[in-house]
mmCIF file of C-alpha atoms in Angstrom:
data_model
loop_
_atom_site.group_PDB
_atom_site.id
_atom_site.type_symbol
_atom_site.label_atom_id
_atom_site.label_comp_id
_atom_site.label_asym_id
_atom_site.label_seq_id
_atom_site.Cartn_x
_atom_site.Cartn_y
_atom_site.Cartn_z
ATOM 1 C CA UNK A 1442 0.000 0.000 0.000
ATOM 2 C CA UNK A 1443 1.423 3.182 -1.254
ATOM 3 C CA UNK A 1444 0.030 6.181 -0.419
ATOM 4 C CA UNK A 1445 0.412 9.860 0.151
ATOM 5 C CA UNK A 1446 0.011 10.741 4.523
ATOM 6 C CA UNK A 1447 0.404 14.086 5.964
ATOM 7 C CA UNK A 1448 0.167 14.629 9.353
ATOM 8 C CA UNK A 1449 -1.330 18.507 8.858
ATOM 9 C CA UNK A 1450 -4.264 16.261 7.466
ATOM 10 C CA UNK A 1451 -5.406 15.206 10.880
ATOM 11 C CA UNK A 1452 -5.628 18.901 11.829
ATOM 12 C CA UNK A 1453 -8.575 19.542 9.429
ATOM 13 C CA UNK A 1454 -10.747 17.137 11.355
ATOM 14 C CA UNK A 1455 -10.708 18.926 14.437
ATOM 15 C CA UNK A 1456 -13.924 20.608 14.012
ATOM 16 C CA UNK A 1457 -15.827 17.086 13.113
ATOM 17 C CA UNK A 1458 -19.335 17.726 11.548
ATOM 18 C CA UNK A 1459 -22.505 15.756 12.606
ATOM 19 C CA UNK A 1460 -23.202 14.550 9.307
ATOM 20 C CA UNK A 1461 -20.998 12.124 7.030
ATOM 21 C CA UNK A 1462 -20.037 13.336 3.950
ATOM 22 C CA UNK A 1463 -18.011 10.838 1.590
ATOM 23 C CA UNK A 1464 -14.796 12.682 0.541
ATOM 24 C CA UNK A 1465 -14.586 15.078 3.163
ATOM 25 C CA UNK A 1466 -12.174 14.641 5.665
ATOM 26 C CA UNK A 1467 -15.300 14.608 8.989
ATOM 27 C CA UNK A 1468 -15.405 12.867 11.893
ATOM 28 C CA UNK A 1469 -17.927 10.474 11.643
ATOM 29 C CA UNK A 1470 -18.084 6.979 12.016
ATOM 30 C CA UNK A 1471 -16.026 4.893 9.476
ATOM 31 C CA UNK A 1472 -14.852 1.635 8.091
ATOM 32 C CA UNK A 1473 -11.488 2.163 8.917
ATOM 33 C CA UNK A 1474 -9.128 4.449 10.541
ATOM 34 C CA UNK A 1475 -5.831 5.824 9.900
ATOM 35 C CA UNK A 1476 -3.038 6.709 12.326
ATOM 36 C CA UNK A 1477 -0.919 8.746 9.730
ATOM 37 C CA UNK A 1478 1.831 9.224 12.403
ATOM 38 C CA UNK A 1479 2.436 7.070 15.301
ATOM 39 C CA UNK A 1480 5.832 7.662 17.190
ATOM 40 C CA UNK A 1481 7.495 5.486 19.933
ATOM 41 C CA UNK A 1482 10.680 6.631 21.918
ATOM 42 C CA UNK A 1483 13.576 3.966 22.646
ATOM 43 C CA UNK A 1484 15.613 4.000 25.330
ATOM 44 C CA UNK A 1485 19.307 4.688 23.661
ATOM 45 C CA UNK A 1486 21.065 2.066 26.017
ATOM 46 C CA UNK A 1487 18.852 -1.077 24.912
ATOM 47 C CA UNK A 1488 17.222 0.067 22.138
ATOM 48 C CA UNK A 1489 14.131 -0.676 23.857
ATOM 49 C CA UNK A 1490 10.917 1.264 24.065
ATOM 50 C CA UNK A 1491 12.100 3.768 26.608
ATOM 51 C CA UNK A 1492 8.940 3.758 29.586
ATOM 52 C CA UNK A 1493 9.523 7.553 30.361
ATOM 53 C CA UNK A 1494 9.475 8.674 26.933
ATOM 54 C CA UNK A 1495 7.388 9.751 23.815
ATOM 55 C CA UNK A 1496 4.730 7.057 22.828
ATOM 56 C CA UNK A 1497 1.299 7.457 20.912
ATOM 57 C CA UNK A 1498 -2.327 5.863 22.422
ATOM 58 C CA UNK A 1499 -4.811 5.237 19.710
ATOM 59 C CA UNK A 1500 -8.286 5.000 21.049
ATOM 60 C CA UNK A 1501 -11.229 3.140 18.994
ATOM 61 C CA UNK A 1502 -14.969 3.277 19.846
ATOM 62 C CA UNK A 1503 -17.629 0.872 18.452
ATOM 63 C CA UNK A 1504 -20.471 3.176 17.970
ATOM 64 C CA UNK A 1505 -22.633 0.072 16.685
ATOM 65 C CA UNK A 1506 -24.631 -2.157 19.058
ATOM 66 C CA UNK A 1507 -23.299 -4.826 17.545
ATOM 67 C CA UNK A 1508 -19.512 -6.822 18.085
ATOM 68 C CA UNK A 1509 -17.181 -6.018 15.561
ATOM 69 C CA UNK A 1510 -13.854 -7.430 14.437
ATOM 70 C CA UNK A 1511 -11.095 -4.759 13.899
ATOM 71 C CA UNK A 1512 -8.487 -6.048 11.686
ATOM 72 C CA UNK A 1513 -5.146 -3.800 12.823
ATOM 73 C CA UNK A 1514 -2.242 -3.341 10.466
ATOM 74 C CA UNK A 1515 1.270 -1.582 11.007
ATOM 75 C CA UNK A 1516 3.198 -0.239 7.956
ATOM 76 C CA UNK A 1517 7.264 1.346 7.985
ATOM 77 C CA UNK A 1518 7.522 4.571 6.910
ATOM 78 C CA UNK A 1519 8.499 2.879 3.188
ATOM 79 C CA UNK A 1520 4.678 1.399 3.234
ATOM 80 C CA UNK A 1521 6.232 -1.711 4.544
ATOM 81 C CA UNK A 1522 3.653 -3.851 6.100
ATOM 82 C CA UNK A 1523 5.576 -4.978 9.304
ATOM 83 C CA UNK A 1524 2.687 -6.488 11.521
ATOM 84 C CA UNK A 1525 -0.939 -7.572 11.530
ATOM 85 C CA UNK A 1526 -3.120 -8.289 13.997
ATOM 86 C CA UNK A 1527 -7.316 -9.090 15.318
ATOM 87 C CA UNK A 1528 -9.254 -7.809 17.804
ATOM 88 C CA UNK A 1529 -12.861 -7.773 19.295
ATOM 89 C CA UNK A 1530 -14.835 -5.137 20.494
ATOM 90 C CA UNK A 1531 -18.295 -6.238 21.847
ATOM 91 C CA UNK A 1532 -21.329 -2.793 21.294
ATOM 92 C CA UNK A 1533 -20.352 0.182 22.255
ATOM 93 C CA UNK A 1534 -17.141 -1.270 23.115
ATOM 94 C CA UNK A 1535 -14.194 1.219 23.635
ATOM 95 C CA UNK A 1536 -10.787 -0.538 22.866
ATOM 96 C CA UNK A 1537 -7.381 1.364 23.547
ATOM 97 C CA UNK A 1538 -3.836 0.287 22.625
ATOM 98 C CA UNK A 1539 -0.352 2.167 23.547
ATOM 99 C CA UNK A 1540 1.818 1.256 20.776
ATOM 100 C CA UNK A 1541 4.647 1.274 23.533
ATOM 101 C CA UNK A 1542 3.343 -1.631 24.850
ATOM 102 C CA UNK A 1543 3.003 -3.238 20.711
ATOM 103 C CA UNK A 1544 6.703 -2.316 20.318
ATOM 104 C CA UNK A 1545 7.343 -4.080 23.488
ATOM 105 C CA UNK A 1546 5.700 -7.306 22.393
ATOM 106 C CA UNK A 1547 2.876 -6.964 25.064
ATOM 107 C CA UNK A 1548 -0.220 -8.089 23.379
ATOM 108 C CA UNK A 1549 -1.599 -9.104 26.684
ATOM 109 C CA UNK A 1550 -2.085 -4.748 28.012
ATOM 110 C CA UNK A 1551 -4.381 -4.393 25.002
ATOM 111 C CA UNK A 1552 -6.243 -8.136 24.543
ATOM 112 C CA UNK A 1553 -9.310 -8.672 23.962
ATOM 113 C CA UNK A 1554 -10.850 -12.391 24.061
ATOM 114 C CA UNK A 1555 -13.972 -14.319 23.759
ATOM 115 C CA UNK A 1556 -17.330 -13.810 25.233
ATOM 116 C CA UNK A 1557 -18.171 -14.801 28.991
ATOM 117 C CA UNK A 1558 -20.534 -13.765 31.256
ATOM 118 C CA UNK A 1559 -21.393 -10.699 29.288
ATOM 119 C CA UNK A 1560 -17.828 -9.209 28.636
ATOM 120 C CA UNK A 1561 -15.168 -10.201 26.086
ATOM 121 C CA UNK A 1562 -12.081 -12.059 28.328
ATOM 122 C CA UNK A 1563 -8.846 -13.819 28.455
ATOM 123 C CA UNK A 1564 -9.732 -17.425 27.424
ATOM 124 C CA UNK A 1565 -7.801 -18.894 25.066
ATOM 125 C CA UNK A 1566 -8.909 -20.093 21.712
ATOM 126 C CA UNK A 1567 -11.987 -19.091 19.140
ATOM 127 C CA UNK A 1568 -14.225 -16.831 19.818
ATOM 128 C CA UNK A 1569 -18.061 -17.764 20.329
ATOM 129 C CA UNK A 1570 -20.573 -15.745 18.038
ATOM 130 C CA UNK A 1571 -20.254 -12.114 18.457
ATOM 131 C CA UNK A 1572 -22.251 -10.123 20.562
ATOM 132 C CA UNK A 1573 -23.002 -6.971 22.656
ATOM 133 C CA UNK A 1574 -25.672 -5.082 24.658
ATOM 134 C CA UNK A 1575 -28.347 -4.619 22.102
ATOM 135 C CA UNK A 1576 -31.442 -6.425 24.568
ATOM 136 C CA UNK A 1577 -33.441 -4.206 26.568
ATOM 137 C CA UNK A 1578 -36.628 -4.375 28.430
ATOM 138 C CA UNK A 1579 -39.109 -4.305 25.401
ATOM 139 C CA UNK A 1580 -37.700 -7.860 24.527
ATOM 140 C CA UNK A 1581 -35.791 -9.681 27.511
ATOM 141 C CA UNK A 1582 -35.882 -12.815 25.670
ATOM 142 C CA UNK A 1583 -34.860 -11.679 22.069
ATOM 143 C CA UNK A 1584 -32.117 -13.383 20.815
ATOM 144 C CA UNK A 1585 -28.733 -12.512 21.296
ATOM 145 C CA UNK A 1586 -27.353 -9.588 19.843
ATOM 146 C CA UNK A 1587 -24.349 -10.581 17.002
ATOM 147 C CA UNK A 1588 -22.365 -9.111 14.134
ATOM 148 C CA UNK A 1589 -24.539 -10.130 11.049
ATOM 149 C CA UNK A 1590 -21.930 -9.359 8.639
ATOM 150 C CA UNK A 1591 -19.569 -11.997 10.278
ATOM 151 C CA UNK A 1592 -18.459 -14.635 7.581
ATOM 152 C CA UNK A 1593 -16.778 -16.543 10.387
ATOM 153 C CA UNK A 1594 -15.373 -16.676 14.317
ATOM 154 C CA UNK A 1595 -12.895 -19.273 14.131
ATOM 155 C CA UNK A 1596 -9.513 -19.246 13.938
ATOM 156 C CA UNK A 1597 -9.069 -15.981 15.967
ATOM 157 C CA UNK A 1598 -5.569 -16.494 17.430
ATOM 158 C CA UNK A 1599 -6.655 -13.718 20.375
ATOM 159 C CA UNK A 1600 -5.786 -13.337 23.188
ATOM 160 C CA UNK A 1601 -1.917 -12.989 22.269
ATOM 161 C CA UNK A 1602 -0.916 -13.064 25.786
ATOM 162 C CA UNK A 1603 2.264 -11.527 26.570
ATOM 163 C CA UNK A 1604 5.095 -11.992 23.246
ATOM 164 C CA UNK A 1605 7.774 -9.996 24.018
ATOM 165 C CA UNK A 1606 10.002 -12.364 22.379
ATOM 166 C CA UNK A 1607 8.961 -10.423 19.072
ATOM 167 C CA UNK A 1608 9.603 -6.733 20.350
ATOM 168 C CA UNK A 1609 12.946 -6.463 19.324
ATOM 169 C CA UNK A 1610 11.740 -7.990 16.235
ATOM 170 C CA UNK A 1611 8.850 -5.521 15.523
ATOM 171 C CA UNK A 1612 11.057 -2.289 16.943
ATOM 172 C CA UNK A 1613 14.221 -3.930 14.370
ATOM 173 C CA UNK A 1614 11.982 -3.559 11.634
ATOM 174 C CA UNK A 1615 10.356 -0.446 11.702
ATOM 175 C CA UNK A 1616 13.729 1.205 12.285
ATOM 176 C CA UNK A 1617 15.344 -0.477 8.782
ATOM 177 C CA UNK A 1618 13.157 1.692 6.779
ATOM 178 C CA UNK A 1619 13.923 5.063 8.443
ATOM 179 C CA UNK A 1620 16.820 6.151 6.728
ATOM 180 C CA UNK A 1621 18.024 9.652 5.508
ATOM 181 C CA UNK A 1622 17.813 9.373 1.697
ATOM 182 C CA UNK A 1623 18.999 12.149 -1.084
ATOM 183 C CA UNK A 1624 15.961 14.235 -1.695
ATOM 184 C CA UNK A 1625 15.471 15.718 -5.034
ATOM 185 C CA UNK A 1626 12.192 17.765 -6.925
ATOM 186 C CA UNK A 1627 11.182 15.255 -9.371
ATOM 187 C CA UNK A 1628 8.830 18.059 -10.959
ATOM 188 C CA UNK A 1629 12.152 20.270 -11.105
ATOM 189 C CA UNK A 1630 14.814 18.470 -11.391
ATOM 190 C CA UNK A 1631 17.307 21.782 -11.963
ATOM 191 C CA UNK A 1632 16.482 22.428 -7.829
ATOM 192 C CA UNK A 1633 19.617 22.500 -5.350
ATOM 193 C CA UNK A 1634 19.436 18.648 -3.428
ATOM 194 C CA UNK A 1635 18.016 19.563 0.233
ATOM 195 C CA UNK A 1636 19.088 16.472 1.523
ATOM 196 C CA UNK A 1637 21.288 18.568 4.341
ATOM 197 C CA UNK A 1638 18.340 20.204 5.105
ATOM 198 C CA UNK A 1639 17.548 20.770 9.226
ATOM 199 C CA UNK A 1640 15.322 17.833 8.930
ATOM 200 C CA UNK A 1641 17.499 14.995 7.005
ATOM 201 C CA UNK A 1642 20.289 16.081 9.070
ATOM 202 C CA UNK A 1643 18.849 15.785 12.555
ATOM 203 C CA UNK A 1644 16.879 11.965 11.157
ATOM 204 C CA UNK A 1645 18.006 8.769 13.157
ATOM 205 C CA UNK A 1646 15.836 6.173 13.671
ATOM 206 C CA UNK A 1647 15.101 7.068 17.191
ATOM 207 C CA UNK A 1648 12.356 7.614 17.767
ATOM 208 C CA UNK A 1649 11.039 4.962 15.924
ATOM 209 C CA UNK A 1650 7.459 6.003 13.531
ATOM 210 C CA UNK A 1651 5.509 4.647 11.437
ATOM 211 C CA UNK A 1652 1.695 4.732 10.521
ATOM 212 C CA UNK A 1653 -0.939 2.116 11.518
ATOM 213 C CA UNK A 1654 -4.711 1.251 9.860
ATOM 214 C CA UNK A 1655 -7.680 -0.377 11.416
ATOM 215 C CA UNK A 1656 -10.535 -2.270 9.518
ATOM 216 C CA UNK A 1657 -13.941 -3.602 10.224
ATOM 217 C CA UNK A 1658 -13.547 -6.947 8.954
ATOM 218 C CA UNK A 1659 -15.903 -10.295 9.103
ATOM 219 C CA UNK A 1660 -13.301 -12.549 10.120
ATOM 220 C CA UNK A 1661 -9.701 -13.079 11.363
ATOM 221 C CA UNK A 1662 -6.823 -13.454 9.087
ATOM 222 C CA UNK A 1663 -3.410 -13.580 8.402
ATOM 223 C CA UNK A 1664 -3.571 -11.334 5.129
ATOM 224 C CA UNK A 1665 -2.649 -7.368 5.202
ATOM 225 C CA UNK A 1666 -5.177 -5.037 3.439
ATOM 226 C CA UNK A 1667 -2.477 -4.685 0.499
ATOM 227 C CA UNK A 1668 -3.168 -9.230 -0.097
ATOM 228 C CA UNK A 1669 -5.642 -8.928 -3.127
ATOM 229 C CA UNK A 1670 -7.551 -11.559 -1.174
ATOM 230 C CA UNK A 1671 -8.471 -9.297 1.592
ATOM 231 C CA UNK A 1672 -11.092 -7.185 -0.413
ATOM 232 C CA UNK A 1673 -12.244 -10.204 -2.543
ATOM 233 C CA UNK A 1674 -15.972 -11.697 -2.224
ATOM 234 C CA UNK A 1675 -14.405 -14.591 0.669
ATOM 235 C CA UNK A 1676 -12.220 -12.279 1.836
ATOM 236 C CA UNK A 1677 -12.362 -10.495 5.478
ATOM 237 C CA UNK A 1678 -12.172 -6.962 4.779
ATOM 238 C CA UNK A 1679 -16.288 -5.033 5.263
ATOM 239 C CA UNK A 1680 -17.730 -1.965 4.997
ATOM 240 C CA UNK A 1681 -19.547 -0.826 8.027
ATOM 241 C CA UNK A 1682 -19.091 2.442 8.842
ATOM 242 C CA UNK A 1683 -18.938 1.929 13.189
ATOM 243 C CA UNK A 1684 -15.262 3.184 14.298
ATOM 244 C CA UNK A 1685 -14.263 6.437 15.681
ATOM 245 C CA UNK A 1686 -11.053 6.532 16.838
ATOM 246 C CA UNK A 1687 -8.802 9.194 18.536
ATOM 247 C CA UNK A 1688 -4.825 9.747 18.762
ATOM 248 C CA UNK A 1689 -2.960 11.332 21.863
ATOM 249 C CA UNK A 1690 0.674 11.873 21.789
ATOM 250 C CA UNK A 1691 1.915 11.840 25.130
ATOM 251 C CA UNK A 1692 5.652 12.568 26.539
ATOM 252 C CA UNK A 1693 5.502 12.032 30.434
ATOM 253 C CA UNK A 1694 8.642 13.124 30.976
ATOM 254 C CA UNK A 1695 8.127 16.263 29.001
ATOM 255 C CA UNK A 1696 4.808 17.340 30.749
ATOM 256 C CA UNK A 1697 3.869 17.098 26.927
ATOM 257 C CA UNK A 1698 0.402 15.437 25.668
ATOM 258 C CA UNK A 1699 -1.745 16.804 22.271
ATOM 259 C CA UNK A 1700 -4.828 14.708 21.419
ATOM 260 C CA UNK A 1701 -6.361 14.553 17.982
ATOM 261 C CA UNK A 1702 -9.083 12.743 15.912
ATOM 262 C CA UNK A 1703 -7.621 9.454 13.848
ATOM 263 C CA UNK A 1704 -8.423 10.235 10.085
ATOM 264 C CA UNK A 1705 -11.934 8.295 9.780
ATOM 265 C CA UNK A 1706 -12.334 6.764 6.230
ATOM 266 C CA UNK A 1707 -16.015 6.089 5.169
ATOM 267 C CA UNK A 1708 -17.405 2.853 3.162
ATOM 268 C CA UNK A 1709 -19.151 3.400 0.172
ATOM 269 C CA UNK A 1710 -20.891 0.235 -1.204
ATOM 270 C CA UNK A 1711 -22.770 1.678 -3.552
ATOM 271 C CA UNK A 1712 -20.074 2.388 -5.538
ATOM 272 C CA UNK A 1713 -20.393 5.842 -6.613
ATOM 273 C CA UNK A 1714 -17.001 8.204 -5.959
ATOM 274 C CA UNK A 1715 -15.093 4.815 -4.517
ATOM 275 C CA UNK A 1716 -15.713 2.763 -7.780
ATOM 276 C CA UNK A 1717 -12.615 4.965 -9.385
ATOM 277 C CA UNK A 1718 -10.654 5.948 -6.350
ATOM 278 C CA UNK A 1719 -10.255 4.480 -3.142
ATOM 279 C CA UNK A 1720 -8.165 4.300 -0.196
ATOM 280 C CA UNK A 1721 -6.600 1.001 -0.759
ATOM 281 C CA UNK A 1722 -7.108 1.057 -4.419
ATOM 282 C CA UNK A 1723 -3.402 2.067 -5.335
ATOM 283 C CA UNK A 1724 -1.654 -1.110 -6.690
ATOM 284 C CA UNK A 1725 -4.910 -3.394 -7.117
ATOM 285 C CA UNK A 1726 -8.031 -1.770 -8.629
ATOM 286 C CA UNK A 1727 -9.461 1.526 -7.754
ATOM 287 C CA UNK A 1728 -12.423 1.020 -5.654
ATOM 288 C CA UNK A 1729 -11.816 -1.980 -4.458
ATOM 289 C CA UNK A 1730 -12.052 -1.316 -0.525
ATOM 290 C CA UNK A 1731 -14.794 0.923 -1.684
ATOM 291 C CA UNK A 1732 -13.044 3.274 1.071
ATOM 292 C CA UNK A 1733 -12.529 7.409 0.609
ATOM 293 C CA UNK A 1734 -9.271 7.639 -1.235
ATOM 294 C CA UNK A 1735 -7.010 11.027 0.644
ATOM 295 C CA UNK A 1736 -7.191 14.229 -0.349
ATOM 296 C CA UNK A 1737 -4.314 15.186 -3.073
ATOM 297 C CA UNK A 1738 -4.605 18.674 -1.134
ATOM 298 C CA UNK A 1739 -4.577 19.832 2.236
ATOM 299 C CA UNK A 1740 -4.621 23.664 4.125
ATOM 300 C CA UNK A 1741 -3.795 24.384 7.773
ATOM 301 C CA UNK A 1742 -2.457 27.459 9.464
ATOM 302 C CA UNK A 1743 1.143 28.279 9.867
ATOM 303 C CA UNK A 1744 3.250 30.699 12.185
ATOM 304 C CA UNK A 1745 6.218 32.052 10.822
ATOM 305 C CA UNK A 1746 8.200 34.593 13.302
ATOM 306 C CA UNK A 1747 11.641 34.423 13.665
ATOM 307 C CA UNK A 1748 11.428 37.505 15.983
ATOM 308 C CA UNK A 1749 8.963 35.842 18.319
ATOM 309 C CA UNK A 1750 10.722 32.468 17.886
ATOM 310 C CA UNK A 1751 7.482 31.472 16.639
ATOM 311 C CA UNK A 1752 7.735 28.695 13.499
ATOM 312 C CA UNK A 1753 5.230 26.086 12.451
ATOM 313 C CA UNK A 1754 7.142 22.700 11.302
ATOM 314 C CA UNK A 1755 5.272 20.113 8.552
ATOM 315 C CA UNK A 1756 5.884 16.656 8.206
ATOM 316 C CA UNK A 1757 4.350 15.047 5.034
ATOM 317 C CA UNK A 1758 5.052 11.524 3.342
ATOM 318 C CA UNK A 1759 5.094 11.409 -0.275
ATOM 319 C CA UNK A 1760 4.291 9.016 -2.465
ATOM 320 C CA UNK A 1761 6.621 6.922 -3.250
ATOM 321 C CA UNK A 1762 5.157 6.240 -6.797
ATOM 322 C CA UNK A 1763 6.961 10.192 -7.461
ATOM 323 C CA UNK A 1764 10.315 8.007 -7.223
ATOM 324 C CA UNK A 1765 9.716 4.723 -8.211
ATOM 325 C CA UNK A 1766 7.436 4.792 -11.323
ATOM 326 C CA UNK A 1767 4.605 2.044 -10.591
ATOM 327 C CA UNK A 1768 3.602 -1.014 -10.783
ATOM 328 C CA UNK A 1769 4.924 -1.581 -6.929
ATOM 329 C CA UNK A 1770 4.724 -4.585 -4.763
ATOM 330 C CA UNK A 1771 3.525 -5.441 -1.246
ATOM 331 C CA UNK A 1772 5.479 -6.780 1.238
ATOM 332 C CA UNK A 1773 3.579 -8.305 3.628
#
């Protein structure tokens, strides 16, 4: 999956609207969610996530009455996919993970597992059919509330339990693909190299970042949303439009935190504006995740006085189609 991510993007869905509008960046409830910029701080003497330091919490609400499967993906900064996992939320659910604790291999401080005595817990194995609190008093005896798009509930591998064994794994590949590279204007190619600009020459690969999605899908699965299986007719990638999700960079030891919304992208079965650009679409079909593709455009306010020591900084991701001329694989 190659696409174009800018964090200013997130900053245009700070005043959410009420109503969804496919193609507009709102903040509404979607099929899946994008984390354009996640960042983890290591600690320099083990190379460790450091406890103390910089991390990023992703928070994702259910807003459906019904359980739903999240599928959650995490790409390198070189659209890498690096690791893939399932969860569970049960209706109304509110799931939260620290990827500190992913880098760190510890599945088990953000499991969720299979249904008992009204709550999703830590027993191991499949899940039972999904569920959440959709009976009320009108019908005390309906039957029990489930995901009806769910293709399937076996084979979940959840809960992970604790795997730090693969931290160093996970925290050894998402640093690889940070790497300060030559930069040149492939529109004008005449342009003086910036590559020793502030930015390139300040880059190591600590802290670690890299960008992270989140599907509704009706079943578990090995595949990455880049697998041309994923989207296909048996495949486990869906459409409903139930997550919300929120960001919050925190740095503890910098009395720093800044919370913003996730970018929400909308399902659009019915084809229309999805059927010839989509969110997935680059590499395998347009349309074919039927999700809003990014905007090719973005605005946001900017400070610029040196006097005041007042400067706004912008970190964007290009494509990386503008150096490598397509068609590009997935690495899953």
């Amino acid at each position: 999956m190659k696409k174009v991510f800018a964090v200013a993007l997130m900053l245009a869905l700070a005043g959410g609207v009420a109503y969804a509008n496919f193609c507009a960046r709102d903040y509404v409830p979607a099929a899946t969610l994008l984390v354009p910029y996640a960042v983890v701080d290591l600690d320099p003497a083990t190379g460790a996530p450091n406890p103390n330091g910089y991390t990023t919490i992703l928070t994702v609400t259910n807003v459906s009455r019904a359980a739903q499967l999240i599928h959650v993906s995490v790409y390198d900064v070189w659209s890498s996919a690096i690791v893939d996992f399932d969860e569970v939320l049960s209706g109304y659910d509110v799931w939260s993970i620290n990827f500190r604790d992913l880098l760190n291999g510890r599945f088990d401080y953000f499991d969720t597992g299979t249904r008992s005595t009204g709550f999703f817990t830590g027993t191991v194995g499949p899940t039972a059919t999904a569920w959440g609190p959709e009976s009320n008093c009108l019908t005390p005896t309906g039957l029990q509330p489930q995901d009806a798009d769910a293709i399937s509930w076996t084979g979940c591998a959840f809960p992970y339990g604790n795997l730090s064994s693969l931290g160093p794994t996970i925290v050894s590949n998402l640093q690889a693909s940070i790497i300060s590279l030559p930069q040149n204007d492939v529109c004008q190619p005449t342009l003086s190299d910036p590559s020793n600009s502030p930015y390139w020459a300040s880059l190591t690969n600590n802290p670690v970042f890299f960008y992270v999605v989140v599907d509704t899908v009706r079943a578990c699965g090995l595949m990455f949303p880049g697998d041309a299986g994923y989207w296909s007719a048996t495949g486990i990638g869906e459409y409903d439009n139930v997550l919300i999700g929120d960001i919050l960079y925190l740095n503890s030891a910098a009395n720093y935190s800044e919370a913003i919304p996730a970018v929400h992208l909308e399902a659009d079965v019915d084809g229309g504006i999805a059927a010839t650009a989509s969110f997935y679409g680059f590499g395998f079909g347009p349309g074919t995740d039927s999700r809003e593709p990014l905007a090719t455009a973005f605005a946001f306010r900017y400070f610029n006085i040196p006097a005041a020591g007042f400067s706004t900084d912008l970190i964007v991701w290009k494509n990386i189609a503008d150096i490598v001329p397509p068609p590009l694989s997935f690495d899953a």
